[in-house]
Amino acid sequence: MSPTSETAQGGRRLVIVESPAKAKTIKGYLGPGYVVEASVGHIRDLPSGAAEVPEKYTGEVRRLGVDVEHDFQPIYVVNADKKAQVRKLKEQLAGVDELFLATDEDREGEAIAWHLLEVLKPKVPVHRMVFHEITKDAIQEAVRNPRELNKRMVDAQETRRILDRLYGYEVSPVLWKKVMRGLSAGRVQSVATRLVVERERERIAFRSAEYWDLTGTFSTGRAGDSTDPSSLVARLNTVDGKRVAQGRDFGADGQLKTANILHLDEGKARALAASLADTAFSVRSVESKPYRRSPYAPFRTTTLQQEASRKLGFGAKATMQVAQKLYENGFITYMRTDSTILSDTAVSAARAQVTQLYGADYLPEKPRVYAGKVKNAQEAHEAIRPSGDRFRTPAETGLTGDQFRLYELIWKRTVASQMKDATGNSVTVKIGGRSADGRDAEFSASGKTITFHGFMKAYVEGADDPNAELDDRERRLPQVAEGDALSAEEITADGHATKPPARYTEASLVKELEEREIGRPSTYASIIGTILDRGYVFKKGTALVPSFLSFAVVNLLEKHFGRLVDYSFTAKMEDDLDRIARGEAQAVPWLKRFYFGEGEGEGSGSSGAADAGNGDGDHLGGLKELVTDLGAIDAREISSFPVGEGIMLRVGRYGPYVERGEKDAEGHQRADVPEDLAPDELTVAYAEELLAKPSGDFELGVDPVSGNQIVAKDGRYGPYVTEILPEDTPKTGKNAVKPRTASLFKSMALDTVTLEDALKLMSLPRVVGADAEGVEITAQNGRYGPYLKKGTDSRSLTDEEQLFTITLEEALAIYAQPKQRGRAAAKPPLKELGVDPVSEKPVVVKDGRFGPYVTDGETNATLRTGDSVEEITPERGFELLAEKRAKGPAKKTAKKAPAKKAPAKKTAAKKATPAKKTAAKKTAAKKTTAKTAAAKKTTAAKTAASKSAASQPE
């Protein structure tokens, strides 16, 4: 069957894809007999709450959306926001002769196709249409050669979905009860969070060590040039045959790992440098080795995310959003892949461009094959590459901004993968001499020259370590031979200190998860997005910093659900899921062992809750029992961490705080901890500083009018004053009385505010007077500063003091002026970050209504938790802008058109009676609904927060 107008004459065909953008592109490649429509993602899923579960289900099924007592049967419901789209698809299906399901060729895409089949119930022939690039040839080939739906892939996706639902909906409520409401746990997100927390623990426990060494600049005594320098820089390697300690020789405790190493301190290093000042040096050895570097494999999902982070400053989520657009518009192949394989067509296209752009000298005799894939790789697609049988150069695409930059990265990597090796030489020169006090000192220098750049002409991979040397960097040494005399131009003593392990970046966390075989690479971007959105992790520059909240969550999971966040356990589960996908294991027995701890299924060992907790038996078993018995979990203990000197860090409902002593005891101290403070920065000294600051309630005196005590407090949104109402004051109901409260002015402080200040603040808003028409004018302090209000007309004041000083005449003068439309005069930028690499416009940090933000004049991005105006780097600013661009403009919610009124009837009397009946029915219905809702309150409460807890795929 060919998608031409000739074949289309035989009938109409409906093609369903996931996204409108993909539908638009594919429509252009098919004839007039084809209708291309989008499902807009999943149309059916597990219910997000008990209210969505059909009435026939009760108990645990309503809470979980899975019938665990009947072979873990999932309860699927059509998403509320997809019902209109389903109706549309059914209407279009009614008028066609064939249905093509053209969702992505992976587990998720296969599942979407199956759900479409189940919901639409087509009575026409159905075909599964698959492709990994959106080009005319690929789409037409996919139509000509459809296949059947792969039910094994669907079952594999369903098993993962059920597992993640059980994990999320059972473990998350434990976090709500013992840590804080609204938290979530997930099979991969919790393990990823643990990785970030463990790295921070290592940084907290780390003790720096100081060490010194010598650097010498040695001259050959002859004039040099670009190919033969006249001098070289070498570092002290040994003294009397004993190796000089470097950073790698020290442990995390600051001590040397082995004893047979010379540890130089500042005094010894300077003394040795002085005694070598007049030493005659000579070359002791020259070791030369051939250098060869092969091209990097074409991109798969994780390597693309890592390189886009290193080279473009993109987060994993932003990378996938941009890649999705490139794929849907036909510029690259499918971007969720574990494969590094290139098709024969792609290899031919890449080799053709190598010859065309770099010449035949750069083309290897045979095509390069990259067959290595990730363990348990999902359905084998191609690597990520430019689409088509001829690659468009970046200049030919017409792309701009982030899409251009990411396409260029993919294009360069693909072309480079089919180029020759880079070759050259690496050289190590050792230089020795004897000091004035008789010690033998040997220095060492390494060099590298590249004689043929090969693939490096097109592409060089980045590095996670900003200090690492890239592959194409040359270090030329003078041409010297053993025995050559050298003179020391300068010998300096250099001090160093060991550094704690670097925090993860998005790129390095993706790499770590993949190397540990945790989760599926295609989900890493969403996993990182989840732990950022949940507040478990925040960014400081590009580093991922765990919050104190994540310490409490991980502490609970490690102590009471140890297996669930164990790295090898999670990787083993991934193996099991892949065995199920290959048909080598059955899903239901496996799920039973995981949930109930039953000893069913192949290879099961001992069972019980301990196996899923901290036991040493079978890696599955007993989740249900674990989450049922919560008596052993001490909520205060798992959220408390010793700082030192009797100070404890505690994670409370309203954020972290430090505390010394017990509450209500003499000498008790407590102070809030800034939420954006990195945990490794909370030292004893800083905690003491926080505790020394004024905190708690400051009693200012008694209001002479009301007789109520007036106090000043430090709240979540800043310092404020309020009154203490008598204990018998009603706090709820119609007669409830709220205490007067007012925020302090910016010029005020908790420890200096007076009773007089407080009473003035609580007197606001102040009536200034009335205009000629009797409309009252008031002075008020609002979220965005002080202002005047007259009816619905508001005017800004210049400072807070005007709230008490402005007169009626001054207020009327302000209202006499035309109201300023648009924005006020722009404030000067808080910081300049340089030129954005995408828009090529200057990027600055500005202060906005909702806090500081970065902007290039076209795109604005608010600073996140952990970002500060003082510390934000240009790279972080560019990353925030890239993420904002990738999201695209915010979609405005369309307003519903008002319902059309029925045409008026002639007889008014007939109109009244039915209206009353209708009203009566509505009232009755509301009463019934209220009763039903009250009856179901307990079940709904258990599931309400589950929407956010386990909505993520892993």
mmCIF file of C-alpha atoms in Angstrom, residues 547-852:
data_model
loop_
_atom_site.group_PDB
_atom_site.id
_atom_site.type_symbol
_atom_site.label_atom_id
_atom_site.label_comp_id
_atom_site.label_asym_id
_atom_site.label_seq_id
_atom_site.Cartn_x
_atom_site.Cartn_y
_atom_site.Cartn_z
ATOM 1 C CA SER A 547 17.821 20.306 50.557
ATOM 2 C CA PHE A 548 17.594 19.528 54.261
ATOM 3 C CA LEU A 549 14.177 18.077 53.473
ATOM 4 C CA SER A 550 15.782 15.458 51.233
ATOM 5 C CA PHE A 551 18.097 14.477 54.102
ATOM 6 C CA ALA A 552 15.038 13.662 56.237
ATOM 7 C CA VAL A 553 13.328 11.748 53.416
ATOM 8 C CA VAL A 554 16.418 9.705 52.561
ATOM 9 C CA ASN A 555 17.096 9.061 56.245
ATOM 10 C CA LEU A 556 13.617 7.556 56.661
ATOM 11 C CA LEU A 557 13.862 5.481 53.483
ATOM 12 C CA GLU A 558 17.319 4.136 54.355
ATOM 13 C CA LYS A 559 16.350 3.137 57.895
ATOM 14 C CA HIS A 560 12.937 1.652 57.200
ATOM 15 C CA PHE A 561 12.842 0.854 53.477
ATOM 16 C CA GLY A 562 16.507 0.073 52.967
ATOM 17 C CA ARG A 563 16.093 -2.249 50.008
ATOM 18 C CA LEU A 564 13.856 0.157 48.145
ATOM 19 C CA VAL A 565 16.633 2.749 47.895
ATOM 20 C CA ASP A 566 19.472 0.253 47.605
ATOM 21 C CA TYR A 567 21.361 0.756 44.342
ATOM 22 C CA SER A 568 21.883 -2.914 43.515
ATOM 23 C CA PHE A 569 18.254 -3.716 44.444
ATOM 24 C CA THR A 570 16.966 -1.040 42.065
ATOM 25 C CA ALA A 571 19.262 -2.259 39.278
ATOM 26 C CA LYS A 572 18.143 -5.855 39.910
ATOM 27 C CA MET A 573 14.507 -4.782 39.633
ATOM 28 C CA GLU A 574 15.356 -3.197 36.283
ATOM 29 C CA ASP A 575 16.818 -6.547 35.167
ATOM 30 C CA ASP A 576 13.658 -8.311 36.270
ATOM 31 C CA LEU A 577 11.435 -5.881 34.381
ATOM 32 C CA ASP A 578 13.493 -6.420 31.243
ATOM 33 C CA ARG A 579 13.223 -10.201 31.673
ATOM 34 C CA ILE A 580 9.448 -9.759 31.801
ATOM 35 C CA ALA A 581 9.616 -7.627 28.650
ATOM 36 C CA ARG A 582 11.526 -10.414 26.869
ATOM 37 C CA GLY A 583 9.037 -13.033 28.005
ATOM 38 C CA GLU A 584 11.568 -14.748 30.285
ATOM 39 C CA ALA A 585 9.577 -14.069 33.464
ATOM 40 C CA GLN A 586 5.922 -13.511 34.342
ATOM 41 C CA ALA A 587 4.619 -10.222 35.671
ATOM 42 C CA VAL A 588 1.956 -11.354 38.153
ATOM 43 C CA PRO A 589 4.133 -13.742 40.263
ATOM 44 C CA TRP A 590 6.859 -11.084 40.308
ATOM 45 C CA LEU A 591 4.449 -8.367 41.482
ATOM 46 C CA LYS A 592 3.067 -10.706 44.165
ATOM 47 C CA ARG A 593 6.540 -11.271 45.571
ATOM 48 C CA PHE A 594 7.282 -7.568 45.554
ATOM 49 C CA TYR A 595 3.996 -6.496 47.162
ATOM 50 C CA PHE A 596 2.916 -9.385 49.377
ATOM 51 C CA GLY A 597 6.251 -11.094 49.925
ATOM 52 C CA GLU A 598 4.896 -14.349 48.553
ATOM 53 C CA GLY A 599 7.447 -16.943 47.545
ATOM 54 C CA GLU A 600 6.153 -17.260 44.024
ATOM 55 C CA GLY A 601 7.924 -17.195 40.735
ATOM 56 C CA GLU A 602 11.175 -18.452 39.431
ATOM 57 C CA GLY A 603 14.202 -18.014 41.640
ATOM 58 C CA SER A 604 12.354 -16.714 44.686
ATOM 59 C CA GLY A 605 14.148 -17.104 47.962
ATOM 60 C CA SER A 606 12.974 -16.223 51.422
ATOM 61 C CA SER A 607 10.049 -13.867 51.680
ATOM 62 C CA GLY A 608 8.687 -11.313 54.074
ATOM 63 C CA ALA A 609 8.880 -7.619 54.741
ATOM 64 C CA ALA A 610 12.484 -7.783 55.860
ATOM 65 C CA ASP A 611 13.572 -8.701 52.369
ATOM 66 C CA ALA A 612 12.233 -5.457 50.934
ATOM 67 C CA GLY A 613 13.468 -3.594 53.984
ATOM 68 C CA ASN A 614 16.890 -4.289 55.409
ATOM 69 C CA GLY A 615 16.993 -8.089 55.205
ATOM 70 C CA ASP A 616 19.487 -10.127 53.274
ATOM 71 C CA GLY A 617 17.095 -12.518 51.538
ATOM 72 C CA ASP A 618 15.432 -12.380 48.153
ATOM 73 C CA HIS A 619 15.502 -8.875 46.691
ATOM 74 C CA LEU A 620 11.695 -8.802 46.477
ATOM 75 C CA GLY A 621 9.149 -9.101 49.224
ATOM 76 C CA GLY A 622 6.704 -7.491 51.576
ATOM 77 C CA LEU A 623 6.080 -3.856 50.587
ATOM 78 C CA LYS A 624 2.536 -4.032 51.965
ATOM 79 C CA GLU A 625 3.715 -5.231 55.384
ATOM 80 C CA LEU A 626 6.463 -2.604 55.493
ATOM 81 C CA VAL A 627 4.079 0.321 54.977
ATOM 82 C CA THR A 628 1.506 -1.080 57.386
ATOM 83 C CA ASP A 629 3.728 -1.288 60.468
ATOM 84 C CA LEU A 630 4.919 2.296 61.035
ATOM 85 C CA GLY A 631 5.232 2.154 64.820
ATOM 86 C CA ALA A 632 9.018 1.839 64.724
ATOM 87 C CA ILE A 633 9.453 5.097 62.807
ATOM 88 C CA ASP A 634 10.230 8.017 65.131
ATOM 89 C CA ALA A 635 9.267 11.118 63.130
ATOM 90 C CA ARG A 636 11.425 13.455 65.223
ATOM 91 C CA GLU A 637 14.444 11.173 65.075
ATOM 92 C CA ILE A 638 14.481 10.734 61.311
ATOM 93 C CA SER A 639 14.238 14.517 60.839
ATOM 94 C CA SER A 640 17.030 15.389 63.310
ATOM 95 C CA PHE A 641 20.738 15.662 62.520
ATOM 96 C CA PRO A 642 23.539 16.598 64.946
ATOM 97 C CA VAL A 643 25.559 19.672 63.982
ATOM 98 C CA GLY A 644 27.894 19.682 66.998
ATOM 99 C CA GLU A 645 28.265 21.437 70.369
ATOM 100 C CA GLY A 646 24.799 20.225 71.392
ATOM 101 C CA ILE A 647 23.126 21.817 68.354
ATOM 102 C CA MET A 648 20.636 19.781 66.281
ATOM 103 C CA LEU A 649 19.393 20.502 62.771
ATOM 104 C CA ARG A 650 15.723 19.583 62.513
ATOM 105 C CA VAL A 651 13.425 19.517 59.493
ATOM 106 C CA GLY A 652 10.005 20.826 60.489
ATOM 107 C CA ARG A 653 6.691 21.409 58.738
ATOM 108 C CA TYR A 654 7.717 24.953 57.834
ATOM 109 C CA GLY A 655 11.332 24.316 56.952
ATOM 110 C CA PRO A 656 14.689 23.528 58.573
ATOM 111 C CA TYR A 657 15.831 25.020 61.858
ATOM 112 C CA VAL A 658 18.632 24.609 64.382
ATOM 113 C CA GLU A 659 17.917 23.987 68.023
ATOM 114 C CA ARG A 660 19.884 23.699 71.246
ATOM 115 C CA GLY A 661 18.270 22.153 74.298
ATOM 116 C CA GLU A 662 14.739 20.898 74.713
ATOM 117 C CA LYS A 663 11.681 23.043 74.079
ATOM 118 C CA ASP A 664 10.389 24.903 77.168
ATOM 119 C CA ALA A 665 13.624 24.070 79.015
ATOM 120 C CA GLU A 666 15.881 26.787 80.394
ATOM 121 C CA GLY A 667 18.464 27.961 77.869
ATOM 122 C CA HIS A 668 16.515 26.589 74.898
ATOM 123 C CA GLN A 669 17.456 28.242 71.622
ATOM 124 C CA ARG A 670 15.979 27.897 68.163
ATOM 125 C CA ALA A 671 16.568 29.634 64.819
ATOM 126 C CA ASP A 672 15.355 29.091 61.268
ATOM 127 C CA VAL A 673 17.893 27.970 58.681
ATOM 128 C CA PRO A 674 17.799 29.578 55.213
ATOM 129 C CA GLU A 675 16.188 27.045 52.872
ATOM 130 C CA ASP A 676 18.748 27.746 50.167
ATOM 131 C CA LEU A 677 21.702 26.974 52.441
ATOM 132 C CA ALA A 678 23.760 24.037 51.197
ATOM 133 C CA PRO A 679 23.898 21.370 53.948
ATOM 134 C CA ASP A 680 27.707 21.221 53.906
ATOM 135 C CA GLU A 681 27.764 24.943 54.747
ATOM 136 C CA LEU A 682 25.919 24.453 58.055
ATOM 137 C CA THR A 683 28.920 24.433 60.360
ATOM 138 C CA VAL A 684 28.858 24.764 64.152
ATOM 139 C CA ALA A 685 30.087 28.354 63.806
ATOM 140 C CA TYR A 686 27.292 29.264 61.390
ATOM 141 C CA ALA A 687 24.697 27.535 63.572
ATOM 142 C CA GLU A 688 25.955 29.535 66.575
ATOM 143 C CA GLU A 689 25.621 32.685 64.494
ATOM 144 C CA LEU A 690 22.007 31.840 63.619
ATOM 145 C CA LEU A 691 21.152 31.082 67.257
ATOM 146 C CA ALA A 692 22.719 34.367 68.358
ATOM 147 C CA LYS A 693 20.397 36.388 66.138
ATOM 148 C CA PRO A 694 17.240 37.808 67.692
ATOM 149 C CA SER A 695 14.440 35.248 67.414
ATOM 150 C CA GLY A 696 11.163 34.310 68.971
ATOM 151 C CA ASP A 697 8.527 36.775 70.158
ATOM 152 C CA PHE A 698 9.562 40.259 71.215
ATOM 153 C CA GLU A 699 7.073 41.641 73.716
ATOM 154 C CA LEU A 700 6.633 45.313 72.887
ATOM 155 C CA GLY A 701 3.997 46.226 75.447
ATOM 156 C CA VAL A 702 0.230 46.513 75.899
ATOM 157 C CA ASP A 703 -2.110 48.302 73.525
ATOM 158 C CA PRO A 704 -3.670 51.036 75.756
ATOM 159 C CA VAL A 705 -6.939 50.818 73.805
ATOM 160 C CA SER A 706 -7.569 47.047 73.531
ATOM 161 C CA GLY A 707 -5.461 45.898 76.453
ATOM 162 C CA ASN A 708 -3.914 43.195 74.267
ATOM 163 C CA GLN A 709 -0.223 42.310 74.379
ATOM 164 C CA ILE A 710 1.657 43.444 71.234
ATOM 165 C CA VAL A 711 4.549 41.287 69.996
ATOM 166 C CA ALA A 712 7.025 41.326 67.130
ATOM 167 C CA LYS A 713 7.793 38.036 65.349
ATOM 168 C CA ASP A 714 9.899 36.688 62.524
ATOM 169 C CA GLY A 715 7.632 34.793 60.124
ATOM 170 C CA ARG A 716 8.023 32.822 56.910
ATOM 171 C CA TYR A 717 7.441 35.977 54.887
ATOM 172 C CA GLY A 718 9.519 38.323 57.005
ATOM 173 C CA PRO A 719 9.257 40.186 60.346
ATOM 174 C CA TYR A 720 5.859 41.444 61.513
ATOM 175 C CA VAL A 721 3.929 42.707 64.543
ATOM 176 C CA THR A 722 0.685 41.299 65.875
ATOM 177 C CA GLU A 723 -1.544 41.289 68.951
ATOM 178 C CA ILE A 724 -2.173 38.389 71.339
ATOM 179 C CA LEU A 725 -5.929 37.927 71.706
ATOM 180 C CA PRO A 726 -7.483 36.671 74.960
ATOM 181 C CA GLU A 727 -7.792 32.872 75.194
ATOM 182 C CA ASP A 728 -11.607 32.943 75.092
ATOM 183 C CA THR A 729 -11.646 34.855 71.779
ATOM 184 C CA PRO A 730 -13.556 32.788 69.166
ATOM 185 C CA LYS A 731 -11.158 31.704 66.426
ATOM 186 C CA THR A 732 -13.646 29.995 64.093
ATOM 187 C CA GLY A 733 -17.210 30.478 62.976
ATOM 188 C CA LYS A 734 -19.217 33.606 62.241
ATOM 189 C CA ASN A 735 -17.968 35.433 65.325
ATOM 190 C CA ALA A 736 -14.286 34.599 64.766
ATOM 191 C CA VAL A 737 -11.859 37.428 65.509
ATOM 192 C CA LYS A 738 -8.521 37.679 63.745
ATOM 193 C CA PRO A 739 -5.609 39.445 65.406
ATOM 194 C CA ARG A 740 -4.395 42.663 63.814
ATOM 195 C CA THR A 741 -1.125 42.018 61.968
ATOM 196 C CA ALA A 742 1.257 44.197 59.948
ATOM 197 C CA SER A 743 4.630 43.673 58.278
ATOM 198 C CA LEU A 744 7.571 45.763 59.394
ATOM 199 C CA PHE A 745 8.809 48.477 57.064
ATOM 200 C CA LYS A 746 12.081 47.777 55.300
ATOM 201 C CA SER A 747 13.729 50.383 57.514
ATOM 202 C CA MET A 748 12.672 48.547 60.717
ATOM 203 C CA ALA A 749 14.222 45.592 62.565
ATOM 204 C CA LEU A 750 12.836 43.077 65.056
ATOM 205 C CA ASP A 751 15.165 44.100 67.860
ATOM 206 C CA THR A 752 14.563 47.855 67.477
ATOM 207 C CA VAL A 753 10.842 48.156 66.639
ATOM 208 C CA THR A 754 8.858 49.898 69.400
ATOM 209 C CA LEU A 755 5.291 49.646 70.700
ATOM 210 C CA GLU A 756 4.548 53.006 69.097
ATOM 211 C CA ASP A 757 5.833 51.722 65.724
ATOM 212 C CA ALA A 758 3.729 48.573 66.049
ATOM 213 C CA LEU A 759 0.508 50.436 66.850
ATOM 214 C CA LYS A 760 1.064 52.758 63.892
ATOM 215 C CA LEU A 761 1.679 49.815 61.558
ATOM 216 C CA MET A 762 -1.460 48.022 62.753
ATOM 217 C CA SER A 763 -3.518 51.167 62.251
ATOM 218 C CA LEU A 764 -3.152 50.797 58.503
ATOM 219 C CA PRO A 765 -4.887 51.291 56.173
ATOM 220 C CA ARG A 766 -5.187 54.984 57.069
ATOM 221 C CA VAL A 767 -8.018 57.161 55.814
ATOM 222 C CA VAL A 768 -6.405 60.196 54.195
ATOM 223 C CA GLY A 769 -9.697 61.962 53.395
ATOM 224 C CA ALA A 770 -12.288 62.200 50.656
ATOM 225 C CA ASP A 771 -12.351 63.861 47.245
ATOM 226 C CA ALA A 772 -14.867 66.463 46.086
ATOM 227 C CA GLU A 773 -17.422 63.738 45.287
ATOM 228 C CA GLY A 774 -17.086 62.175 48.718
ATOM 229 C CA VAL A 775 -15.059 59.108 47.598
ATOM 230 C CA GLU A 776 -12.745 57.991 50.395
ATOM 231 C CA ILE A 777 -8.973 57.892 49.799
ATOM 232 C CA THR A 778 -6.904 55.482 51.892
ATOM 233 C CA ALA A 779 -3.166 54.855 52.274
ATOM 234 C CA GLN A 780 -2.298 51.141 52.307
ATOM 235 C CA ASN A 781 0.750 48.892 52.359
ATOM 236 C CA GLY A 782 0.500 46.086 49.793
ATOM 237 C CA ARG A 783 2.472 43.220 48.367
ATOM 238 C CA TYR A 784 4.215 45.503 45.897
ATOM 239 C CA GLY A 785 4.721 48.467 48.187
ATOM 240 C CA PRO A 786 2.803 51.469 49.573
ATOM 241 C CA TYR A 787 -0.094 52.947 47.584
ATOM 242 C CA LEU A 788 -3.206 55.121 47.643
ATOM 243 C CA LYS A 789 -6.636 53.734 46.867
ATOM 244 C CA LYS A 790 -9.770 55.616 45.790
ATOM 245 C CA GLY A 791 -12.525 53.269 44.784
ATOM 246 C CA THR A 792 -10.894 51.009 42.191
ATOM 247 C CA ASP A 793 -8.198 53.544 41.288
ATOM 248 C CA SER A 794 -4.798 52.828 42.893
ATOM 249 C CA ARG A 795 -1.685 55.032 42.763
ATOM 250 C CA SER A 796 1.798 54.066 43.989
ATOM 251 C CA LEU A 797 3.630 56.006 46.693
ATOM 252 C CA THR A 798 7.366 56.509 46.631
ATOM 253 C CA ASP A 799 8.178 55.252 50.159
ATOM 254 C CA GLU A 800 6.561 53.587 53.161
ATOM 255 C CA GLU A 801 6.797 56.635 55.426
ATOM 256 C CA GLN A 802 4.299 58.433 53.165
ATOM 257 C CA LEU A 803 1.619 56.081 54.483
ATOM 258 C CA PHE A 804 1.575 58.195 57.671
ATOM 259 C CA THR A 805 2.621 61.581 56.337
ATOM 260 C CA ILE A 806 0.756 62.118 53.080
ATOM 261 C CA THR A 807 -1.959 64.784 53.290
ATOM 262 C CA LEU A 808 -5.295 64.962 51.483
ATOM 263 C CA GLU A 809 -3.981 67.804 49.305
ATOM 264 C CA GLU A 810 -0.948 65.753 48.294
ATOM 265 C CA ALA A 811 -3.147 62.749 47.571
ATOM 266 C CA LEU A 812 -5.534 64.828 45.440
ATOM 267 C CA ALA A 813 -2.529 66.228 43.541
ATOM 268 C CA ILE A 814 -1.415 62.673 42.738
ATOM 269 C CA TYR A 815 -4.911 61.769 41.505
ATOM 270 C CA ALA A 816 -5.054 64.967 39.451
ATOM 271 C CA GLN A 817 -2.191 63.691 37.337
ATOM 272 C CA PRO A 818 -2.916 61.297 34.441
ATOM 273 C CA LYS A 819 -2.507 57.684 35.564
ATOM 274 C CA GLN A 820 0.782 56.309 34.304
ATOM 275 C CA ARG A 821 0.150 53.521 31.849
ATOM 276 C CA GLY A 822 2.613 50.742 31.243
ATOM 277 C CA ARG A 823 5.639 50.218 33.363
ATOM 278 C CA ALA A 824 7.496 52.644 35.543
ATOM 279 C CA ALA A 825 11.015 53.689 34.704
ATOM 280 C CA ALA A 826 13.225 50.635 34.429
ATOM 281 C CA LYS A 827 15.445 49.887 37.407
ATOM 282 C CA PRO A 828 19.162 49.513 36.742
ATOM 283 C CA PRO A 829 20.334 45.888 36.435
ATOM 284 C CA LEU A 830 21.595 44.145 39.563
ATOM 285 C CA LYS A 831 24.324 42.295 37.676
ATOM 286 C CA GLU A 832 25.650 41.900 34.131
ATOM 287 C CA LEU A 833 26.392 38.349 32.911
ATOM 288 C CA GLY A 834 27.701 38.888 29.404
ATOM 289 C CA VAL A 835 26.394 37.993 25.943
ATOM 290 C CA ASP A 836 23.980 35.073 25.590
ATOM 291 C CA PRO A 837 25.364 32.495 23.098
ATOM 292 C CA VAL A 838 21.900 31.955 21.556
ATOM 293 C CA SER A 839 20.320 35.393 21.216
ATOM 294 C CA GLU A 840 23.714 37.126 21.127
ATOM 295 C CA LYS A 841 22.255 39.834 23.370
ATOM 296 C CA PRO A 842 23.556 41.058 26.737
ATOM 297 C CA VAL A 843 22.149 39.160 29.715
ATOM 298 C CA VAL A 844 21.531 40.975 32.995
ATOM 299 C CA VAL A 845 19.963 40.202 36.354
ATOM 300 C CA LYS A 846 17.050 42.473 37.273
ATOM 301 C CA ASP A 847 14.769 42.880 40.260
ATOM 302 C CA GLY A 848 11.148 42.174 39.381
ATOM 303 C CA ARG A 849 7.769 42.024 41.108
ATOM 304 C CA PHE A 850 8.331 38.366 41.931
ATOM 305 C CA GLY A 851 12.013 38.604 42.766
ATOM 306 C CA PRO A 852 15.267 38.704 40.757
#
